[in-house]
mmCIF file of C-alpha atoms and ligand atoms in Angstrom:
data_model
loop_
_atom_site.group_PDB
_atom_site.id
_atom_site.type_symbol
_atom_site.label_atom_id
_atom_site.label_comp_id
_atom_site.label_asym_id
_atom_site.label_seq_id
_atom_site.Cartn_x
_atom_site.Cartn_y
_atom_site.Cartn_z
ATOM 1 C CA MET K 233 3.915 -16.339 -5.855
ATOM 2 C CA LYS K 234 4.035 -13.705 -4.078
ATOM 3 C CA ASP K 235 2.210 -11.392 -2.178
ATOM 4 C CA TYR K 236 2.695 -7.942 -1.352
ATOM 5 C CA MET K 237 0.030 -5.979 1.499
ATOM 6 C CA ALA K 238 0.711 -1.815 -0.527
ATOM 7 C CA PRO K 239 2.145 1.130 1.416
ATOM 8 C CA MET K 240 -1.636 3.093 2.482
ATOM 9 C CA GLU K 241 -0.404 6.366 4.507
ATOM 10 C CA GLY K 242 -2.349 6.233 7.955
ATOM 11 C CA ILE K 243 -4.374 2.964 6.886
ATOM 12 C CA THR K 244 -1.637 -0.010 6.409
ATOM 13 C CA ASN K 245 0.674 0.953 10.408
ATOM 14 C CA HIS K 246 1.567 -1.515 12.110
ATOM 15 C CA ILE K 247 -1.399 -1.875 13.436
ATOM 16 C CA TYR K 248 -3.097 -2.570 11.133
ATOM 17 C CA ARG K 249 -0.869 -4.933 9.120
ATOM 18 C CA ARG K 250 -0.499 -7.090 12.306
ATOM 19 C CA ALA K 251 -3.473 -7.383 12.941
ATOM 20 C CA TYR K 252 -4.338 -8.493 9.423
ATOM 21 C CA HIS K 253 -0.586 -11.296 9.662
ATOM 22 C CA ARG K 254 -2.770 -12.378 12.316
ATOM 23 C CA PHE K 255 -6.173 -12.366 11.198
ATOM 24 C CA TYR K 256 -5.464 -13.301 7.171
ATOM 25 C CA HIS K 257 -3.019 -14.677 4.725
ATOM 26 C CA PRO K 258 -0.086 -13.611 6.027
ATOM 27 C CA MET K 259 2.368 -11.161 3.379
ATOM 28 C CA ASP K 260 4.955 -11.815 1.706
ATOM 29 C CA LYS K 261 6.123 -8.523 2.363
ATOM 30 C CA TYR K 262 4.199 -5.740 3.839
ATOM 31 C CA PHE K 263 5.488 -2.072 2.539
ATOM 32 C CA THR K 264 5.319 1.303 5.103
ATOM 33 C CA PRO K 265 3.268 4.130 4.026
ATOM 34 C CA PHE K 266 6.132 6.909 2.785
ATOM 35 C CA ILE K 267 8.818 7.923 5.407
ATOM 36 C CA SER K 268 10.275 11.342 4.305
ATOM 37 C CA ALA K 269 13.825 12.199 4.084
ATOM 38 C CA LYS K 270 15.500 14.682 5.468
ATOM 39 C CA PRO K 271 18.015 16.311 6.221
ATOM 40 C CA ASN K 272 19.758 14.751 9.780
ATOM 41 C CA LYS K 273 16.946 12.557 9.400
ATOM 42 C CA ARG K 274 15.822 11.467 12.665
ATOM 43 C CA LEU K 275 13.059 8.831 13.043
ATOM 44 C CA SER K 276 9.905 10.625 14.825
ATOM 45 C CA PHE K 277 7.894 7.973 17.626
ATOM 46 C CA LYS K 278 5.007 6.830 14.366
ATOM 47 C CA GLU K 279 8.070 5.932 12.306
ATOM 48 C CA ILE K 280 10.092 4.159 14.724
ATOM 49 C CA CYS K 281 6.414 1.720 15.321
ATOM 50 C CA GLU K 282 6.425 1.244 11.001
ATOM 51 C CA VAL K 283 10.418 0.369 11.166
ATOM 52 C CA SER K 284 11.094 -1.487 14.118
ATOM 53 C CA GLY K 285 11.120 -4.772 14.828
ATOM 54 C CA GLU K 286 9.721 -5.013 17.915
ATOM 55 C CA THR K 287 6.280 -3.510 16.675
ATOM 56 C CA ASN K 288 5.756 -5.573 13.762
ATOM 57 C CA GLU K 289 7.599 -8.877 15.269
ATOM 58 C CA GLY K 290 7.243 -11.993 12.584
ATOM 59 C CA LEU K 291 6.793 -9.644 9.735
ATOM 60 C CA CYS K 292 8.568 -8.868 6.622
ATOM 61 C CA VAL K 293 8.066 -4.685 6.690
ATOM 62 C CA VAL K 294 9.664 -2.569 4.266
ATOM 63 C CA PRO K 295 10.872 1.175 4.525
ATOM 64 C CA GLN K 296 9.351 3.018 1.900
ATOM 65 C CA ILE K 297 11.343 6.373 1.261
ATOM 66 C CA LEU K 298 10.168 9.400 0.734
ATOM 67 C CA THR K 299 12.848 12.162 -1.527
ATOM 68 C CA ASN K 300 14.417 13.602 -4.384
ATOM 69 C CA ASN K 301 17.487 14.095 -3.023
ATOM 70 C CA SER K 302 20.200 11.398 -2.762
ATOM 71 C CA ASP K 303 22.126 12.064 0.066
ATOM 72 C CA ASP K 304 19.087 11.901 2.023
ATOM 73 C CA PHE K 305 18.175 8.667 0.489
ATOM 74 C CA ILE K 306 21.248 7.011 1.952
ATOM 75 C CA GLN K 307 20.905 8.482 5.308
ATOM 76 C CA THR K 308 17.544 7.457 6.034
ATOM 77 C CA ALA K 309 18.602 4.416 4.367
ATOM 78 C CA LEU K 310 21.186 3.206 6.393
ATOM 79 C CA LEU K 311 19.623 4.468 9.539
ATOM 80 C CA LEU K 312 17.373 1.787 8.688
ATOM 81 C CA LYS K 313 20.141 -0.357 7.644
ATOM 82 C CA GLU K 314 21.781 0.809 11.224
ATOM 83 C CA GLU K 315 19.481 1.016 13.631
ATOM 84 C CA PHE K 316 16.610 -1.054 13.487
ATOM 85 C CA GLY K 317 18.545 -3.632 11.435
ATOM 86 C CA HIS K 318 16.281 -3.702 7.273
ATOM 87 C CA ARG K 319 18.045 -4.945 4.371
ATOM 88 C CA GLU K 320 15.992 -3.468 1.562
ATOM 89 C CA VAL K 321 14.251 0.250 1.537
ATOM 90 C CA ASN K 322 12.383 1.365 -1.106
ATOM 91 C CA LEU K 323 11.750 4.467 -2.494
ATOM 92 C CA ASN K 324 8.198 6.335 -3.661
ATOM 93 C CA LEU K 325 8.051 7.497 -7.183
ATOM 94 C CA GLY K 326 3.807 7.547 -7.258
ATOM 95 C CA CYS K 327 2.192 9.119 -4.605
ATOM 96 C CA PRO K 328 0.104 11.375 -6.784
ATOM 97 C CA SER K 329 -0.953 14.109 -4.377
ATOM 98 C CA GLY K 330 -0.058 18.051 -5.756
ATOM 99 C CA THR K 331 1.916 18.217 -2.518
ATOM 100 C CA VAL K 332 4.136 15.206 -3.050
ATOM 101 C CA THR K 333 3.893 16.125 -7.197
ATOM 102 C CA ALA K 334 4.952 20.468 -6.995
ATOM 103 C CA LYS K 335 8.118 19.662 -4.561
ATOM 104 C CA GLY K 336 9.534 16.715 -7.609
ATOM 105 C CA LYS K 337 9.087 13.991 -5.297
ATOM 106 C CA GLY K 338 6.477 10.615 -6.009
ATOM 107 C CA ALA K 339 5.352 10.237 -9.313
ATOM 108 C CA GLY K 340 6.696 14.762 -9.268
ATOM 109 C CA PHE K 341 9.673 13.394 -9.840
ATOM 110 C CA LEU K 342 9.049 11.236 -12.695
ATOM 111 C CA GLY K 343 8.846 14.268 -15.065
ATOM 112 C CA GLU K 344 12.662 14.660 -14.418
ATOM 113 C CA PRO K 345 14.402 11.895 -15.763
ATOM 114 C CA GLU K 346 17.529 13.060 -15.957
ATOM 115 C CA LYS K 347 17.645 13.955 -12.180
ATOM 116 C CA LEU K 348 15.733 10.972 -11.154
ATOM 117 C CA ASP K 349 19.271 9.118 -13.757
ATOM 118 C CA ALA K 350 21.603 10.709 -11.976
ATOM 119 C CA PHE K 351 19.937 9.847 -7.607
ATOM 120 C CA LEU K 352 19.523 6.604 -9.458
ATOM 121 C CA ASP K 353 23.431 5.837 -10.383
ATOM 122 C CA GLU K 354 24.494 8.139 -6.862
ATOM 123 C CA ILE K 355 21.673 5.330 -4.220
ATOM 124 C CA TYR K 356 23.400 2.759 -6.319
ATOM 125 C CA SER K 357 26.228 2.948 -6.055
ATOM 126 C CA ARG K 358 26.591 4.211 -3.042
ATOM 127 C CA LEU K 359 23.663 1.711 -0.757
ATOM 128 C CA ASP K 360 25.226 -2.001 0.123
ATOM 129 C CA MET K 361 21.697 -2.960 0.298
ATOM 130 C CA LYS K 362 18.509 -4.205 -1.615
ATOM 131 C CA ILE K 363 16.719 -1.252 -3.104
ATOM 132 C CA SER K 364 13.748 -1.678 -5.168
ATOM 133 C CA ILE K 365 11.104 1.004 -6.547
ATOM 134 C CA LYS K 366 6.898 2.011 -6.579
ATOM 135 C CA THR K 367 6.442 3.525 -9.451
ATOM 136 C CA ARG K 368 3.644 4.806 -11.494
ATOM 137 C CA ILE K 369 4.437 5.068 -15.628
ATOM 138 C CA GLY K 370 4.124 8.380 -16.377
ATOM 139 C CA THR K 371 3.329 11.635 -15.119
ATOM 140 C CA HIS K 372 0.894 13.005 -17.756
ATOM 141 C CA TYR K 373 1.532 11.111 -20.456
ATOM 142 C CA GLU K 374 1.615 7.244 -20.955
ATOM 143 C CA GLU K 375 4.562 7.431 -23.986
ATOM 144 C CA ASP K 376 7.185 8.692 -21.075
ATOM 145 C CA TRP K 377 7.029 5.163 -19.620
ATOM 146 C CA GLU K 378 9.722 3.829 -22.545
ATOM 147 C CA TYR K 379 12.004 6.029 -21.842
ATOM 148 C CA LEU K 380 11.785 5.660 -17.870
ATOM 149 C CA LEU K 381 12.376 1.752 -18.906
ATOM 150 C CA ASN K 382 15.303 2.796 -19.957
ATOM 151 C CA ILE K 383 16.861 4.493 -17.543
ATOM 152 C CA TYR K 384 14.731 1.399 -14.892
ATOM 153 C CA GLU K 385 17.129 -1.052 -16.896
ATOM 154 C CA LYS K 386 20.141 0.557 -16.227
ATOM 155 C CA TYR K 387 20.124 -0.437 -12.242
ATOM 156 C CA PRO K 388 20.085 -3.305 -10.713
ATOM 157 C CA VAL K 389 16.186 -2.844 -8.900
ATOM 158 C CA SER K 390 15.195 -5.266 -6.220
ATOM 159 C CA GLU K 391 12.391 -5.144 -7.770
ATOM 160 C CA LEU K 392 9.649 -3.192 -9.515
ATOM 161 C CA ILE K 393 6.433 -2.293 -8.197
ATOM 162 C CA ILE K 394 4.765 -1.101 -10.619
ATOM 163 C CA HIS K 395 1.354 0.600 -10.564
ATOM 164 C CA PRO K 396 0.384 1.275 -14.148
ATOM 165 C CA ARG K 397 -1.474 4.847 -14.446
ATOM 166 C CA ILE K 398 0.404 8.342 -14.847
ATOM 167 C CA GLN K 399 0.464 10.817 -12.277
ATOM 168 C CA LYS K 400 -3.277 12.520 -13.936
ATOM 169 C CA ASP K 401 -4.846 9.433 -13.349
ATOM 170 C CA MET K 402 -4.484 9.565 -9.541
ATOM 171 C CA TYR K 403 -6.509 6.250 -8.139
ATOM 172 C CA LYS K 404 -8.831 6.897 -11.314
ATOM 173 C CA GLY K 405 -9.825 4.722 -14.820
ATOM 174 C CA ARG K 406 -8.344 1.017 -15.403
ATOM 175 C CA PRO K 407 -4.915 0.414 -15.580
ATOM 176 C CA ARG K 408 -3.103 1.600 -18.229
ATOM 177 C CA LEU K 409 -2.579 -3.428 -18.646
ATOM 178 C CA LYS K 410 -0.519 -2.439 -21.667
ATOM 179 C CA ALA K 411 2.187 -0.425 -20.512
ATOM 180 C CA PHE K 412 2.404 -2.528 -18.437
ATOM 181 C CA GLN K 413 3.089 -5.343 -20.101
ATOM 182 C CA LYS K 414 5.427 -3.893 -21.850
ATOM 183 C CA ALA K 415 8.043 -3.774 -18.744
ATOM 184 C CA ALA K 416 7.509 -7.611 -17.884
ATOM 185 C CA GLU K 417 8.074 -8.564 -21.476
ATOM 186 C CA ARG K 418 11.329 -5.626 -22.060
ATOM 187 C CA LEU K 419 12.585 -6.302 -18.317
ATOM 188 C CA SER K 420 15.052 -8.613 -16.591
ATOM 189 C CA ILE K 421 14.275 -7.175 -12.815
ATOM 190 C CA PRO K 422 12.230 -8.691 -11.023
ATOM 191 C CA VAL K 423 8.676 -6.796 -12.062
ATOM 192 C CA CYS K 424 5.294 -6.966 -9.147
ATOM 193 C CA TYR K 425 2.075 -5.621 -10.763
ATOM 194 C CA ASN K 426 -0.369 -3.340 -8.517
ATOM 195 C CA GLY K 427 -3.275 -1.825 -9.077
ATOM 196 C CA ASN K 428 -7.335 -2.570 -8.563
ATOM 197 C CA ILE K 429 -7.292 -6.432 -7.807
ATOM 198 C CA PHE K 430 -11.216 -5.601 -5.364
ATOM 199 C CA CYS K 431 -11.884 -9.401 -6.187
ATOM 200 C CA SER K 432 -10.630 -12.911 -7.453
ATOM 201 C CA GLN K 433 -12.011 -12.554 -10.899
ATOM 202 C CA ASP K 434 -10.111 -9.322 -11.390
ATOM 203 C CA TYR K 435 -7.121 -11.229 -10.282
ATOM 204 C CA GLU K 436 -7.561 -14.106 -12.534
ATOM 205 C CA LYS K 437 -7.591 -11.644 -14.956
ATOM 206 C CA LEU K 438 -5.156 -10.023 -14.587
ATOM 207 C CA VAL K 439 -2.848 -14.289 -14.555
ATOM 208 C CA LEU K 440 -4.287 -14.985 -17.661
ATOM 209 C CA GLN K 441 -2.960 -11.658 -20.052
ATOM 210 C CA PHE K 442 0.464 -11.990 -17.444
ATOM 211 C CA PRO K 443 1.329 -16.117 -16.467
ATOM 212 C CA ASP K 444 5.104 -15.784 -15.967
ATOM 213 C CA MET K 445 3.630 -12.492 -13.064
ATOM 214 C CA GLU K 446 4.766 -13.969 -10.068
ATOM 215 C CA ARG K 447 4.489 -10.611 -7.267
ATOM 216 C CA PHE K 448 1.827 -9.208 -6.541
ATOM 217 C CA MET K 449 0.487 -5.736 -4.152
ATOM 218 C CA TYR K 450 -2.510 -5.319 -2.666
ATOM 219 C CA GLY K 451 -4.156 -1.821 -1.489
ATOM 220 C CA ARG K 452 -8.261 -0.679 -1.951
ATOM 221 C CA GLY K 453 -9.231 -3.584 -2.758
ATOM 222 C CA LEU K 454 -7.372 -5.796 0.720
ATOM 223 C CA ILE K 455 -8.988 -2.235 2.584
ATOM 224 C CA ALA K 456 -12.434 -2.828 1.700
ATOM 225 C CA ASN K 457 -12.316 -6.819 1.559
ATOM 226 C CA PRO K 458 -9.159 -8.410 4.096
ATOM 227 C CA CYS K 459 -10.029 -11.971 2.678
ATOM 228 C CA LEU K 460 -8.909 -10.524 0.006
ATOM 229 C CA VAL K 461 -6.081 -12.666 -0.665
ATOM 230 C CA SER K 462 -6.718 -15.718 1.083
ATOM 231 C CA THR K 463 -9.711 -16.193 -0.731
ATOM 232 C CA ILE K 464 -7.339 -15.543 -3.665
ATOM 233 C CA ARG K 465 -4.572 -18.017 -3.073
ATOM 234 C CA ASN K 466 -6.711 -20.651 -0.285
ATOM 235 C CA LYS K 467 -10.287 -20.522 -1.643
ATOM 236 C CA LYS K 468 -11.260 -19.491 2.023
ATOM 237 C CA GLN K 469 -14.462 -17.434 1.882
ATOM 238 C CA PRO K 470 -15.136 -14.180 3.703
ATOM 239 C CA ASP K 471 -16.871 -14.652 6.934
ATOM 240 C CA LYS K 472 -18.159 -11.713 9.446
ATOM 241 C CA ARG K 473 -16.845 -13.517 12.341
ATOM 242 C CA THR K 474 -13.010 -13.115 11.186
ATOM 243 C CA LEU K 475 -13.927 -9.055 9.724
ATOM 244 C CA ARG K 476 -15.219 -8.823 13.428
ATOM 245 C CA ALA K 477 -11.900 -10.168 15.596
ATOM 246 C CA PHE K 478 -9.806 -8.362 13.312
ATOM 247 C CA CYS K 479 -12.141 -5.069 13.272
ATOM 248 C CA ASP K 480 -12.138 -5.868 16.429
ATOM 249 C CA GLN K 481 -8.579 -6.194 17.202
ATOM 250 C CA ILE K 482 -7.333 -3.096 15.654
ATOM 251 C CA TYR K 483 -9.751 -0.877 17.242
ATOM 252 C CA GLY K 484 -8.497 -1.813 20.053
ATOM 253 C CA ASP K 485 -4.513 -1.859 19.446
ATOM 254 C CA TYR K 486 -5.705 2.221 18.461
ATOM 255 C CA GLN K 487 -7.485 2.979 22.272
ATOM 256 C CA GLU K 488 -3.765 1.639 23.322
ATOM 257 C CA LEU K 489 -1.112 3.911 21.189
ATOM 258 C CA LEU K 490 -3.562 6.926 20.348
ATOM 259 C CA SER K 491 -4.798 10.046 23.293
ATOM 260 C CA GLY K 492 -8.353 10.908 22.893
ATOM 261 C CA GLU K 493 -11.049 9.267 21.751
ATOM 262 C CA ARG K 494 -11.325 11.445 18.340
ATOM 263 C CA ASN K 495 -7.822 9.769 16.762
ATOM 264 C CA VAL K 496 -9.149 6.567 17.452
ATOM 265 C CA LEU K 497 -12.274 7.275 15.650
ATOM 266 C CA PHE K 498 -10.986 8.536 12.615
ATOM 267 C CA ARG K 499 -8.582 6.435 11.882
ATOM 268 C CA MET K 500 -10.921 3.485 11.981
ATOM 269 C CA LYS K 501 -13.285 5.821 9.815
ATOM 270 C CA GLU K 502 -10.992 6.091 7.202
ATOM 271 C CA LEU K 503 -11.522 2.472 7.523
ATOM 272 C CA TRP K 504 -14.930 1.453 7.299
ATOM 273 C CA ASN K 505 -14.772 4.187 3.985
ATOM 274 C CA TYR K 506 -13.501 0.631 2.390
ATOM 275 C CA MET K 507 -14.524 -1.802 4.000
ATOM 276 C CA ALA K 508 -18.058 -1.352 4.508
ATOM 277 C CA PRO K 509 -19.454 -2.038 0.877
ATOM 278 C CA THR K 510 -18.737 -5.343 1.872
ATOM 279 C CA PHE K 511 -21.784 -5.284 3.790
ATOM 280 C CA THR K 512 -24.917 -5.639 2.338
ATOM 281 C CA ASN K 513 -27.558 -2.208 2.669
ATOM 282 C CA TYR K 514 -24.744 -1.041 4.310
ATOM 283 C CA GLU K 515 -24.958 3.124 3.554
ATOM 284 C CA LYS K 516 -27.047 3.983 7.170
ATOM 285 C CA TYR K 517 -24.549 2.495 8.844
ATOM 286 C CA ALA K 518 -21.565 3.392 7.821
ATOM 287 C CA LYS K 519 -23.075 7.179 8.057
ATOM 288 C CA LYS K 520 -23.834 6.097 11.319
ATOM 289 C CA ILE K 521 -20.048 5.298 11.616
ATOM 290 C CA LYS K 522 -18.659 8.380 10.068
ATOM 291 C CA LYS K 523 -20.998 11.211 12.147
ATOM 292 C CA ALA K 524 -19.530 9.150 15.068
ATOM 293 C CA GLN K 525 -18.921 11.548 17.722
ATOM 294 C CA HIS K 526 -18.040 9.050 20.870
ATOM 295 C CA LEU K 527 -16.813 5.633 21.222
ATOM 296 C CA ARG K 528 -19.720 4.429 22.171
ATOM 297 C CA GLU K 529 -22.037 5.847 18.883
ATOM 298 C CA TYR K 530 -19.119 4.151 16.543
ATOM 299 C CA GLU K 531 -19.257 0.733 18.166
ATOM 300 C CA ALA K 532 -23.522 0.581 18.460
ATOM 301 C CA ALA K 533 -22.646 1.426 14.770
ATOM 302 C CA VAL K 534 -20.345 -1.053 14.341
ATOM 303 C CA GLU K 535 -22.342 -3.876 16.065
ATOM 304 C CA SER K 536 -25.542 -2.567 14.434
ATOM 305 C CA LEU K 537 -24.098 -3.295 10.491
ATOM 306 C CA PHE K 538 -22.661 -6.624 12.138
ATOM 307 C CA SER K 539 -25.143 -8.659 13.384
ATOM 308 C CA GLN K 540 -28.080 -7.214 11.088
ATOM 309 C CA GLN K 541 -26.317 -6.898 7.742
ATOM 310 C CA GLU K 542 -24.470 -9.807 5.488
ATOM 311 C CA LEU K 543 -21.039 -9.553 4.006
ATOM 312 C CA ASP K 544 -21.454 -9.310 -0.198
ATOM 313 C CA PRO K 545 -17.221 -8.042 -0.668
ATOM 314 C CA GLU K 546 -18.271 -8.949 -4.810
ATOM 315 C CA ALA K 547 -20.460 -5.980 -4.366
ATOM 316 C CA VAL K 548 -16.910 -3.984 -4.172
ATOM 317 C CA GLN K 549 -16.053 -4.310 -7.812
ATOM 318 C CA GLY K 550 -11.830 -3.077 -9.082
ATOM 319 C CA GLY K 551 -12.230 -3.615 -12.517
ATOM 320 C CA ILE K 552 -9.597 -4.283 -14.411
HETATM 321 C C1 LIG D 886 -5.209 6.047 1.143
HETATM 322 C C2 LIG D 886 -4.204 6.057 -0.077
HETATM 323 C C3 LIG D 886 -2.424 6.377 1.279
HETATM 324 C C4 LIG D 886 -1.832 5.213 0.123
HETATM 325 N N1 LIG D 886 -0.040 5.667 0.262
HETATM 326 C C5 LIG D 886 0.471 5.210 -0.058
HETATM 327 C C6 LIG D 886 1.869 4.892 -0.150
HETATM 328 O O1 LIG D 886 2.399 6.400 1.061
HETATM 329 N N2 LIG D 886 2.838 5.706 -0.573
HETATM 330 C C7 LIG D 886 2.657 4.903 -1.531
HETATM 331 O O2 LIG D 886 3.444 4.118 -2.450
HETATM 332 N N3 LIG D 886 1.512 5.325 -2.314
HETATM 333 C C8 LIG D 886 0.537 4.929 -1.877
HETATM 334 N N4 LIG D 886 -0.211 4.970 -1.534
HETATM 335 C C9 LIG D 886 -0.753 4.209 -3.673
HETATM 336 C C10 LIG D 886 -1.426 2.893 -2.742
HETATM 337 O O3 LIG D 886 -0.091 1.997 -2.018
HETATM 338 C C11 LIG D 886 -0.998 1.405 -4.539
HETATM 339 O O4 LIG D 886 -0.762 2.013 -5.285
HETATM 340 C C12 LIG D 886 -2.098 2.371 -4.402
HETATM 341 O O5 LIG D 886 -3.498 1.852 -3.805
HETATM 342 C C13 LIG D 886 -2.989 0.982 -6.095
HETATM 343 O O6 LIG D 886 -3.414 0.057 -5.915
HETATM 344 P P1 LIG D 886 -4.686 -0.500 -5.292
HETATM 345 O O7 LIG D 886 -5.575 -0.240 -6.775
HETATM 346 O O8 LIG D 886 -4.464 -1.833 -5.123
HETATM 347 O O9 LIG D 886 -5.526 0.551 -3.700
HETATM 348 C C14 LIG D 886 -1.873 5.267 -1.088
HETATM 349 C C15 LIG D 886 -3.150 5.155 -1.695
HETATM 350 C C16 LIG D 886 -3.816 5.415 -0.677
HETATM 351 C C17 LIG D 886 -5.800 5.230 -1.665
#
């Protein structure tokens, strides 16, 4: 079995994944949030932290690239290979955000299948690297999946990570498991499942339905409950002490990396949006965290949540 951490812009960056790897079930691969490929691309400091071996020591990190231009993809992939030693890159064909899809990138690229086919033809013929793909199953109609599968089948995709939603689903509703099943049955390239795994029961349901599936990617459910994969794999139950140490590590690292209280608070609040609902009676504590303007207010709110409430991660359900 292989477990992967999902790329999540603003969340699963090098600070998060390093702390995760230290405290919880190590992932087989960590995918970076997307890096936009542009002509003559140079990496920003933030992007270097995402892909460099120094800031990701001991972790198998796969950089993700967002573009619909094959030259830009190839140039960025080569930069990642030559300057940072990466042997695999991942293509983002899933981002549903309007600003990305309006430019025909991310999930938006799925709406131009001929162009996508030509793009894949270029990158697979010109690059001597593993190229995995993270995809949704279409833009507006599930029926388009069939056509997209015909395209993917033609290329040596090192791994096809499928989030079985269409672009217009955004992150709502249940994953479209029939479409996933179609891919799992038909493709000979390795397939990975992604979407709505929030608790071990969600995972068990998937295993019942797809007994041969060996690769799983975890996103929001893992951020809500970082012990999720430790429970799935080793029956380890979440405990407040580990979670506190994990949060303190991230908080401390952000204080070192970022300048100003506001930036640190912004990042931590984003995490707590996911994590707070895994505590009993969390609402008033979550509100205090959200309202905190200074680190001391934030620290007091987190301290009272940990000391006064218990973990109840089963309260957060994904729906498979
Ligand atoms: C805040 C946020 C940021 C995300 N950023 C990325 C990204 O940079 N690249 C990507 O491929 N997917 C991104 N995703 C999608 C996730 O990787 C994942 O496919 C999605 O959340 C479904 O999996 P889940 O139900 O386990 O969360 C993002 C999702 C969220 C909620």
